[in-house]
Short mmCIF file of C-alpha atoms and ligand atoms in Angstrom, two decimals:
data_model
loop_
_atom_site.label_atom_id
_atom_site.label_comp_id
_atom_site.label_asym_id
_atom_site.label_seq_id
_atom_site.Cartn_x
_atom_site.Cartn_y
_atom_site.Cartn_z
CA MET A 1364 -6.44 -33.32 77.68
CA ALA A 1365 -3.30 -33.61 79.86
CA LEU A 1366 -3.82 -32.32 83.38
CA GLY A 1367 -1.01 -30.28 84.96
CA PRO A 1368 -0.07 -30.62 88.64
CA ASP A 1369 -2.33 -27.67 89.57
CA SER A 1370 -5.36 -28.93 87.65
CA ASP A 1371 -8.43 -30.23 89.42
CA PRO A 1372 -11.64 -31.74 88.03
CA LEU A 1373 -13.45 -28.39 88.15
CA THR A 1374 -10.75 -26.52 86.24
CA GLU A 1375 -10.68 -29.34 83.71
CA LEU A 1376 -14.46 -29.10 83.22
CA SER A 1377 -14.32 -25.31 82.83
CA GLU A 1378 -11.61 -25.69 80.19
CA LEU A 1379 -13.56 -28.37 78.32
CA ARG A 1380 -16.63 -26.15 78.26
CA ARG A 1381 -14.54 -23.23 76.98
CA ASP A 1382 -12.98 -25.37 74.24
CA ARG A 1383 -15.89 -27.62 73.24
CA GLY A 1384 -19.09 -25.74 74.05
CA SER A 1385 -21.95 -26.20 76.50
CA VAL A 1386 -22.54 -29.92 75.76
CA PHE A 1387 -19.38 -32.01 75.54
CA THR A 1388 -18.10 -35.55 75.87
CA LYS A 1389 -15.58 -35.69 78.71
CA SER A 1390 -14.60 -39.29 78.44
CA ARG A 1391 -16.11 -42.19 76.52
CA GLY A 1392 -19.78 -42.52 77.49
CA GLU A 1393 -19.80 -39.42 79.71
CA ILE A 1394 -21.64 -36.38 78.32
CA TYR A 1395 -21.54 -33.12 80.31
CA VAL A 1396 -24.27 -30.50 80.04
CA SER A 1397 -23.74 -26.92 81.19
CA ASP A 1398 -26.40 -25.06 79.21
CA PRO A 1399 -29.06 -23.93 81.75
CA VAL A 1400 -32.08 -24.43 79.47
CA LEU A 1401 -30.99 -27.90 78.36
CA ALA A 1402 -30.01 -28.82 81.94
CA LYS A 1403 -33.53 -28.07 83.17
CA GLU A 1404 -35.13 -29.90 80.22
CA ILE A 1405 -33.10 -33.01 81.04
CA LEU A 1406 -33.97 -32.87 84.76
CA ALA A 1407 -37.65 -32.18 84.02
CA ASN A 1408 -37.61 -35.12 81.56
CA GLY A 1409 -40.92 -34.02 80.01
CA GLU A 1410 -40.43 -36.17 76.89
CA GLY A 1411 -39.27 -39.26 78.79
CA LEU A 1412 -35.87 -39.24 77.05
CA PHE A 1413 -34.19 -40.33 80.30
CA ARG A 1414 -34.78 -43.07 82.83
CA GLU A 1415 -36.78 -41.60 85.72
CA HIS A 1416 -34.59 -41.28 88.81
CA SER A 1417 -32.60 -38.98 91.06
CA ASP A 1418 -29.19 -39.56 92.59
CA PHE A 1419 -30.67 -39.49 96.10
CA PHE A 1420 -32.38 -42.88 95.82
CA ARG A 1421 -29.51 -44.65 94.05
CA ILE A 1422 -28.58 -47.77 96.03
CA ARG A 1423 -26.01 -50.48 95.49
CA THR A 1424 -28.47 -52.76 93.70
CA GLY A 1425 -29.92 -50.04 91.44
CA MET A 1426 -32.69 -47.66 92.39
CA PHE A 1427 -34.77 -47.74 95.58
CA ALA A 1428 -38.39 -48.39 94.55
CA PRO A 1429 -41.29 -47.86 94.16
CA ARG A 1430 -41.52 -44.19 93.23
CA SER A 1431 -44.49 -43.78 95.62
CA ALA A 1432 -42.19 -44.73 98.54
CA GLN A 1433 -39.57 -42.24 97.34
CA VAL A 1434 -42.16 -39.46 97.23
CA GLU A 1435 -43.49 -40.38 100.68
CA ILE A 1436 -39.97 -40.39 102.17
CA GLY A 1437 -39.19 -37.00 100.61
CA ARG A 1438 -42.43 -35.48 101.87
CA THR A 1439 -42.35 -36.83 105.44
CA ALA A 1440 -38.62 -36.12 105.83
CA ARG A 1441 -39.25 -32.50 104.86
CA VAL A 1442 -42.12 -32.13 107.36
CA LEU A 1443 -40.17 -33.75 110.18
CA LEU A 1444 -36.96 -31.77 109.62
CA ARG A 1445 -38.84 -28.48 109.31
CA ARG A 1446 -40.72 -29.15 112.54
CA HIS A 1447 -37.48 -30.04 114.32
CA ALA A 1448 -35.77 -26.87 113.02
CA VAL A 1449 -38.65 -24.69 114.25
CA ASP A 1450 -39.08 -26.42 117.64
CA HIS A 1451 -35.33 -26.44 118.40
CA ALA A 1452 -34.25 -23.11 116.89
CA ASP A 1453 -33.51 -21.73 120.37
CA GLU A 1454 -30.73 -24.36 120.80
CA LEU A 1455 -28.67 -22.98 117.91
CA PRO A 1456 -26.97 -20.05 119.75
CA ALA A 1457 -25.47 -22.49 122.31
CA LEU A 1458 -24.14 -24.70 119.48
CA VAL A 1459 -22.67 -21.65 117.75
CA ALA A 1460 -21.01 -20.49 121.01
CA LYS A 1461 -19.07 -23.78 121.08
CA LEU A 1462 -17.29 -22.68 117.88
CA ALA A 1463 -15.51 -19.84 119.71
CA PRO A 1464 -12.73 -18.93 119.99
CA ARG A 1465 -11.30 -21.29 117.32
CA SER A 1466 -12.70 -24.12 115.25
CA GLU A 1467 -11.54 -26.31 112.38
CA TRP A 1468 -13.70 -26.34 109.26
CA PRO A 1469 -15.53 -27.69 107.36
CA ASP A 1470 -15.72 -30.49 109.99
CA ALA A 1471 -17.02 -28.09 112.67
CA GLY A 1472 -19.98 -27.19 110.44
CA ASN A 1473 -20.86 -30.83 109.72
CA ARG A 1474 -20.66 -31.72 113.42
CA LEU A 1475 -22.77 -28.73 114.44
CA VAL A 1476 -25.53 -29.51 111.94
CA TYR A 1477 -25.45 -33.19 112.89
CA GLU A 1478 -25.68 -32.41 116.61
CA HIS A 1479 -28.65 -30.12 115.96
CA PHE A 1480 -30.54 -32.68 113.86
CA ARG A 1481 -29.45 -35.90 115.61
CA PRO A 1482 -32.80 -36.38 117.45
CA ALA A 1483 -34.64 -35.92 114.14
CA LEU A 1484 -32.41 -38.52 112.52
CA ILE A 1485 -32.22 -41.30 115.12
CA GLY A 1486 -34.58 -40.22 117.92
CA ASP A 1487 -34.33 -38.62 121.36
CA ALA A 1488 -33.17 -41.74 123.15
CA PRO A 1489 -31.27 -43.99 120.72
CA SER A 1490 -29.61 -47.17 121.98
CA ALA A 1491 -25.89 -46.81 122.70
CA ALA A 1492 -25.08 -49.02 119.68
CA LEU A 1493 -27.23 -46.97 117.29
CA ARG A 1494 -25.94 -43.63 118.55
CA GLU A 1495 -22.30 -44.72 118.50
CA THR A 1496 -22.64 -46.23 115.02
CA VAL A 1497 -24.31 -43.21 113.43
CA ASP A 1498 -21.86 -40.81 115.18
CA GLN A 1499 -19.06 -42.90 113.67
CA VAL A 1500 -20.60 -42.74 110.18
CA VAL A 1501 -20.40 -38.97 110.39
CA GLU A 1502 -16.76 -39.08 111.52
CA ARG A 1503 -15.65 -41.79 109.09
CA ALA A 1504 -17.73 -41.17 105.98
CA VAL A 1505 -19.52 -37.79 106.03
CA LEU A 1506 -16.67 -35.40 106.91
CA ALA A 1507 -14.69 -34.19 103.90
CA GLY A 1508 -11.81 -36.53 103.11
CA ALA A 1509 -12.71 -38.85 106.02
CA ARG A 1510 -12.95 -41.98 103.87
CA ASP A 1511 -9.38 -41.58 102.63
CA ARG A 1512 -8.09 -41.94 106.19
CA TRP A 1513 -9.15 -45.60 106.33
CA SER A 1514 -7.93 -48.64 104.44
CA TRP A 1515 -10.26 -50.53 102.11
CA LEU A 1516 -10.47 -53.35 104.65
CA ALA A 1517 -11.31 -51.03 107.56
CA ARG A 1518 -14.02 -49.35 105.42
CA HIS A 1519 -15.41 -52.73 104.38
CA ARG A 1520 -15.63 -53.97 107.99
CA PHE A 1521 -17.13 -50.71 109.17
CA ARG A 1522 -19.76 -50.81 106.39
CA GLY A 1523 -20.73 -54.31 107.55
CA ARG A 1524 -21.18 -53.12 111.14
CA VAL A 1525 -23.22 -50.08 110.06
CA THR A 1526 -25.50 -52.24 107.91
CA ARG A 1527 -26.05 -54.73 110.75
CA VAL A 1528 -26.92 -52.06 113.32
CA LEU A 1529 -29.19 -50.09 110.96
CA CYS A 1530 -30.95 -53.22 109.64
CA ALA A 1531 -31.72 -54.40 113.19
CA GLU A 1532 -33.07 -50.96 114.12
CA LEU A 1533 -35.16 -50.68 110.94
CA ALA A 1534 -36.60 -54.18 111.42
CA ALA A 1535 -37.63 -53.23 114.98
CA ARG A 1536 -39.24 -50.01 113.73
CA ARG A 1537 -41.19 -51.89 111.04
CA ALA A 1538 -42.49 -54.37 113.62
CA ARG A 1539 -43.99 -51.56 115.75
CA PRO A 1540 -47.57 -50.43 115.15
CA ALA A 1541 -47.70 -47.51 112.69
CA ALA A 1542 -47.75 -44.08 114.31
CA GLU A 1543 -46.53 -40.58 113.44
CA PRO A 1544 -42.85 -40.96 112.46
CA ALA A 1545 -40.66 -39.60 115.27
CA ASP A 1546 -37.40 -39.52 113.29
CA LEU A 1547 -35.97 -40.27 109.83
CA LEU A 1548 -35.47 -43.96 110.66
CA ASP A 1549 -39.24 -44.16 111.18
CA VAL A 1550 -39.83 -42.17 107.99
CA VAL A 1551 -37.85 -44.68 105.93
CA ALA A 1552 -39.21 -47.77 107.74
CA ARG A 1553 -42.87 -46.69 107.36
CA ALA A 1554 -42.69 -45.65 103.71
CA ALA A 1555 -41.09 -48.89 102.51
CA ALA A 1556 -43.17 -51.39 100.57
CA GLU A 1557 -43.62 -54.79 102.22
CA GLY A 1558 -40.75 -57.09 101.31
CA THR A 1559 -38.20 -54.32 100.74
CA PRO A 1560 -34.93 -55.57 102.24
CA GLU A 1561 -33.81 -53.67 105.34
CA ALA A 1562 -30.39 -53.23 103.69
CA ASP A 1563 -32.04 -51.04 101.00
CA LEU A 1564 -33.75 -48.98 103.70
CA ALA A 1565 -30.43 -48.57 105.52
CA GLU A 1566 -28.93 -47.09 102.36
CA VAL A 1567 -31.79 -44.62 101.98
CA PHE A 1568 -31.42 -43.62 105.63
CA LEU A 1569 -27.72 -43.03 105.00
CA SER A 1570 -28.67 -40.78 102.04
CA CYS A 1571 -30.74 -38.73 104.50
CA LEU A 1572 -27.83 -38.60 106.95
CA PHE A 1573 -25.44 -37.45 104.21
CA ALA A 1574 -27.96 -34.83 103.04
CA VAL A 1575 -28.41 -33.42 106.54
CA ALA A 1576 -24.96 -33.65 108.17
CA GLY A 1577 -22.97 -33.59 104.92
CA SER A 1578 -24.74 -31.29 102.47
CA ILE A 1579 -26.14 -28.76 104.96
CA GLY A 1580 -22.82 -28.83 106.85
CA PHE A 1581 -20.83 -28.13 103.67
CA LEU A 1582 -23.24 -25.37 102.66
CA LEU A 1583 -22.67 -23.77 106.06
CA GLY A 1584 -18.92 -24.28 105.63
CA TRP A 1585 -18.84 -22.59 102.22
CA SER A 1586 -20.96 -19.70 103.46
CA ILE A 1587 -18.70 -19.06 106.48
CA TYR A 1588 -15.53 -19.47 104.40
CA LEU A 1589 -16.72 -17.02 101.75
CA VAL A 1590 -18.14 -14.40 104.09
CA GLY A 1591 -15.07 -14.74 106.33
CA THR A 1592 -12.69 -14.07 103.44
CA THR A 1593 -14.69 -11.12 102.04
CA GLU A 1594 -17.19 -8.64 103.49
CA PRO A 1595 -20.19 -9.26 105.80
CA ALA A 1596 -23.46 -9.38 103.84
CA HIS A 1597 -27.10 -10.32 104.27
CA SER A 1598 -27.11 -14.00 105.35
CA SER A 1599 -29.70 -15.10 102.78
CA TRP A 1600 -27.62 -13.57 99.97
CA VAL A 1601 -24.45 -15.19 101.35
CA VAL A 1602 -26.04 -18.64 101.39
CA ARG A 1603 -27.54 -18.30 97.92
CA GLU A 1604 -24.28 -16.99 96.48
CA ALA A 1605 -22.37 -19.84 98.18
CA LEU A 1606 -24.82 -22.29 96.56
CA ARG A 1607 -24.25 -20.65 93.18
CA LEU A 1608 -20.46 -20.43 93.27
CA TRP A 1609 -19.77 -23.76 94.98
CA PRO A 1610 -22.86 -25.98 94.67
CA VAL A 1611 -22.44 -28.84 97.14
CA ALA A 1612 -24.36 -31.15 94.74
CA TRP A 1613 -22.33 -30.26 91.68
CA GLN A 1614 -23.33 -32.93 89.17
CA PHE A 1615 -26.42 -35.09 88.66
CA GLY A 1616 -26.30 -38.18 86.45
CA ARG A 1617 -29.05 -39.35 84.12
CA THR A 1618 -29.33 -42.37 81.81
CA PRO A 1619 -30.89 -41.87 78.35
CA SER A 1620 -33.86 -44.19 77.79
CA ARG A 1621 -33.31 -44.08 74.01
CA GLU A 1622 -30.81 -42.62 71.57
CA HIS A 1623 -31.33 -38.91 70.94
CA ARG A 1624 -29.46 -35.70 70.13
CA LEU A 1625 -28.24 -33.34 72.83
CA ALA A 1626 -27.09 -30.25 70.93
CA ALA A 1627 -24.31 -31.59 68.65
CA VAL A 1628 -23.79 -34.81 70.65
CA THR A 1629 -25.64 -38.14 70.32
CA ALA A 1630 -26.71 -39.57 73.70
CA LYS A 1631 -27.13 -43.36 73.83
CA PRO A 1632 -28.69 -45.57 76.54
CA THR A 1633 -25.18 -46.79 77.40
CA ASP A 1634 -24.01 -43.20 78.13
CA GLU A 1635 -24.29 -41.21 81.31
CA VAL A 1636 -25.51 -37.65 80.86
CA VAL A 1637 -24.17 -35.43 83.63
CA VAL A 1638 -25.97 -32.18 84.37
CA CYS A 1639 -23.26 -30.04 85.98
CA SER A 1640 -24.64 -27.36 88.28
CA TYR A 1641 -21.10 -26.06 88.85
CA LEU A 1642 -20.84 -25.12 85.16
CA VAL A 1643 -24.48 -23.98 84.85
CA HIS A 1644 -23.91 -21.58 87.77
CA ARG A 1645 -20.87 -20.03 86.10
CA ASP A 1646 -22.45 -19.54 82.68
CA PRO A 1647 -21.16 -16.12 81.58
CA ALA A 1648 -24.33 -15.57 79.51
CA HIS A 1649 -26.37 -15.51 82.73
CA TRP A 1650 -24.01 -14.22 85.40
CA SER A 1651 -21.74 -11.19 85.42
CA GLU A 1652 -18.30 -11.98 86.93
CA PRO A 1653 -19.41 -15.60 87.30
CA ASP A 1654 -16.29 -16.72 89.17
CA GLU A 1655 -16.56 -14.00 91.83
CA PHE A 1656 -18.36 -14.15 95.18
CA ARG A 1657 -20.85 -11.26 94.91
CA PRO A 1658 -23.66 -11.78 97.46
CA GLY A 1659 -25.13 -8.39 96.44
CA ARG A 1660 -26.23 -9.86 93.10
CA TRP A 1661 -29.09 -11.52 95.02
CA ALA A 1662 -30.58 -8.11 95.84
CA THR A 1663 -32.44 -8.59 92.53
CA GLY A 1664 -33.66 -11.93 91.15
CA ALA A 1665 -31.35 -11.66 88.10
CA GLY A 1666 -29.74 -14.87 86.84
CA GLN A 1667 -32.11 -17.24 88.64
CA GLU A 1668 -32.85 -19.16 85.46
CA ALA A 1669 -29.28 -20.53 85.65
CA PHE A 1670 -29.49 -21.64 89.29
CA ILE A 1671 -30.13 -25.34 90.07
CA PRO A 1672 -28.34 -26.11 93.39
CA PHE A 1673 -31.20 -28.40 94.43
CA GLY A 1674 -31.88 -29.94 91.03
CA TRP A 1675 -34.98 -29.23 88.99
CA GLY A 1676 -38.31 -30.81 88.06
CA PRO A 1677 -39.95 -33.89 89.59
CA HIS A 1678 -36.81 -34.97 91.45
CA ALA A 1679 -35.81 -31.58 92.85
CA CYS A 1680 -34.65 -31.68 96.47
CA THR A 1681 -37.42 -31.91 99.02
CA GLY A 1682 -35.07 -30.67 101.76
CA ALA A 1683 -34.11 -27.46 99.92
CA GLY A 1684 -36.25 -25.12 102.04
CA VAL A 1685 -35.15 -26.44 105.41
CA ALA A 1686 -31.48 -26.71 104.33
CA THR A 1687 -31.41 -23.09 103.16
CA GLN A 1688 -33.30 -21.86 106.21
CA VAL A 1689 -30.99 -23.55 108.72
CA ALA A 1690 -27.85 -22.39 106.90
CA GLU A 1691 -29.15 -18.80 106.79
CA THR A 1692 -30.03 -18.84 110.49
CA LEU A 1693 -26.60 -20.17 111.45
CA VAL A 1694 -24.75 -17.70 109.20
CA GLY A 1695 -26.87 -14.89 110.70
CA LEU A 1696 -26.10 -16.02 114.28
CA ILE A 1697 -22.36 -16.35 113.62
CA THR A 1698 -21.90 -13.09 111.70
CA SER A 1699 -24.04 -10.97 114.03
CA ALA A 1700 -22.33 -12.11 117.25
CA TYR A 1701 -18.71 -12.37 116.08
CA ARG A 1702 -16.02 -10.87 113.90
CA LEU A 1703 -14.69 -13.70 111.72
CA GLY A 1704 -11.06 -14.52 111.03
CA VAL A 1705 -10.59 -17.20 108.36
CA THR A 1706 -7.20 -18.69 107.53
CA ALA A 1707 -6.85 -21.47 104.98
CA PRO A 1708 -3.64 -23.27 103.98
CA SER A 1709 -5.12 -23.70 100.48
CA ALA A 1710 -8.09 -22.16 98.66
CA ARG A 1711 -8.78 -25.33 96.68
CA PRO A 1712 -12.17 -26.98 97.22
CA GLN A 1713 -12.32 -30.62 98.31
CA VAL A 1714 -13.90 -32.31 95.33
CA SER A 1715 -15.65 -35.65 95.60
CA ALA A 1716 -19.30 -36.69 95.22
CA ALA A 1717 -20.04 -33.51 97.19
CA LEU A 1718 -18.19 -30.22 96.73
CA ALA A 1719 -16.74 -29.34 100.15
CA PRO A 1720 -14.87 -26.18 101.12
CA PRO A 1721 -11.11 -26.12 101.68
CA ARG A 1722 -9.89 -26.87 105.19
CA PHE A 1723 -9.81 -23.61 107.16
CA HIS A 1724 -9.42 -22.28 110.71
CA LEU A 1725 -12.11 -19.97 112.00
CA ARG A 1726 -11.36 -17.47 114.76
CA LEU A 1727 -14.39 -15.86 116.35
CA GLU A 1728 -14.09 -12.63 118.32
CA PRO A 1729 -17.28 -11.39 120.02
CA VAL A 1730 -18.39 -8.09 118.45
CA SER A 1731 -18.93 -6.58 121.92
CA ALA A 1732 -15.27 -7.26 122.91
C1 HEM B 803 -27.56 -28.18 101.21
C2 HEM B 803 -28.28 -29.29 101.34
C3 HEM B 803 -28.80 -30.08 100.17
C4 HEM B 803 -28.46 -30.03 98.85
C5 HEM B 803 -27.44 -29.14 98.16
C6 HEM B 803 -29.30 -31.00 98.16
C7 HEM B 803 -29.29 -31.23 96.79
C8 HEM B 803 -30.13 -32.09 96.13
C9 HEM B 803 -30.18 -32.27 94.71
C10 HEM B 803 -29.28 -31.54 93.71
C11 HEM B 803 -31.14 -33.18 94.42
C12 HEM B 803 -31.54 -33.68 93.03
C13 HEM B 803 -30.70 -34.85 92.65
C14 HEM B 803 -31.00 -35.36 91.26
O1 HEM B 803 -31.83 -34.79 90.55
O2 HEM B 803 -30.38 -36.37 90.87
C15 HEM B 803 -31.70 -33.60 95.67
C16 HEM B 803 -32.70 -34.54 95.78
C17 HEM B 803 -33.23 -34.91 96.99
N1 HEM B 803 -32.94 -34.40 98.22
FE1 HEM B 803 -31.58 -32.97 98.66
N2 HEM B 803 -30.09 -31.64 99.07
C18 HEM B 803 -29.83 -31.09 100.32
C19 HEM B 803 -30.42 -31.43 101.50
C20 HEM B 803 -31.42 -32.35 101.63
C21 HEM B 803 -32.04 -32.70 102.89
C22 HEM B 803 -31.70 -32.08 104.25
C23 HEM B 803 -32.95 -33.67 102.61
C24 HEM B 803 -33.83 -34.37 103.60
C25 HEM B 803 -33.64 -35.61 103.94
C26 HEM B 803 -32.93 -33.92 101.19
C27 HEM B 803 -33.72 -34.82 100.52
C28 HEM B 803 -33.72 -35.03 99.15
C29 HEM B 803 -34.56 -36.02 98.47
C30 HEM B 803 -35.55 -36.96 99.15
C31 HEM B 803 -34.25 -35.94 97.12
C32 HEM B 803 -34.82 -36.79 95.98
C33 HEM B 803 -36.08 -36.20 95.42
C34 HEM B 803 -36.72 -37.14 94.41
O3 HEM B 803 -36.04 -37.90 93.71
O4 HEM B 803 -37.95 -37.10 94.37
N3 HEM B 803 -31.97 -33.11 100.63
N4 HEM B 803 -31.07 -32.92 96.70
#
């Protein structure tokens, strides 16, 4: 299919689904799935038709292992982040106040979420090198479009520096006697099997950083963008509807373990099967006006069977609860204290591994003014 100048990957996928049905081959070896029932079956992997993994633990050399360490990291990260969110909830209004009177999004949302969770990620008193390096990762790799501002060489050198700093920190953490993990660096260092290279742990820590500062930040960005361009609504409905319409994690890849049929398509071990939450969430058989932002639809539970923003089955997101909770709290704080003015040069999402909102300016006017 030839793409016109206004086409983007999401429009292309919607058109392919319309023309070819709910399971289609996009390019050689790449099979897209948009049927909600089939999507959940693939992610649940009850019959073992796919290799067992999630995108979260994908590292340069393959998959971070063993599974027991993955599960332990997911569990302890969830506990630690939830505790941090509860213990530090009273700091959020001051962070929100810094957004007034004008802020630039989605970067402002990523920076706010990162600032809130920084102690849970790297500790209360990180060394200057650690703090500066992780701050720079957010600026140079987490923010939407940030990577494109640097040359390949600059990115390569920066990656080397990040790996060195994180590996040294993780080695020091592993050498300390085991205690309750104080931050996500500890979580990753403690859960790792003996002999796991620090470089692998650094990559898993970076996945956590991207999930917190990137994914929660983008979810906040979408929620503010959508509510700011429409009508105020209940914050939990706004966040859920933002997750439906523009799922930050919009595709999850799986590798078939043996040849089998997926609807009318044959999936082979050399193929990649892509479960596309973006398409699942716009399935007209499950959602009325699927392309419209209608937070009120969440007043009832209708449509939930076609809603997988955090994946599904054994690899579903362990941070889903805390991510949703924090986004709802922030949306509630912003919309109850201020009238929102959103202006965006373009309404097009920023599409990469994560689905980020368009760049927009946010003007906040106190409701009491
Ligand atoms: C809006 C925020 C977030 C979104 C949209 C999101 C989305 C997802 C999705 C779709 C998956 C499944 C991937 C797959 O099946 O291939 C996943 C897995 C995972 N997420 Fe999140 N995530 C978010 C925040 C977080 C946070 C804050 C954490 C905490 C560090 C986290 C930790 C994990 C872990 C550990 C897994 C892998 C689970 C496993 O394989 O057992 N996520 N996430």
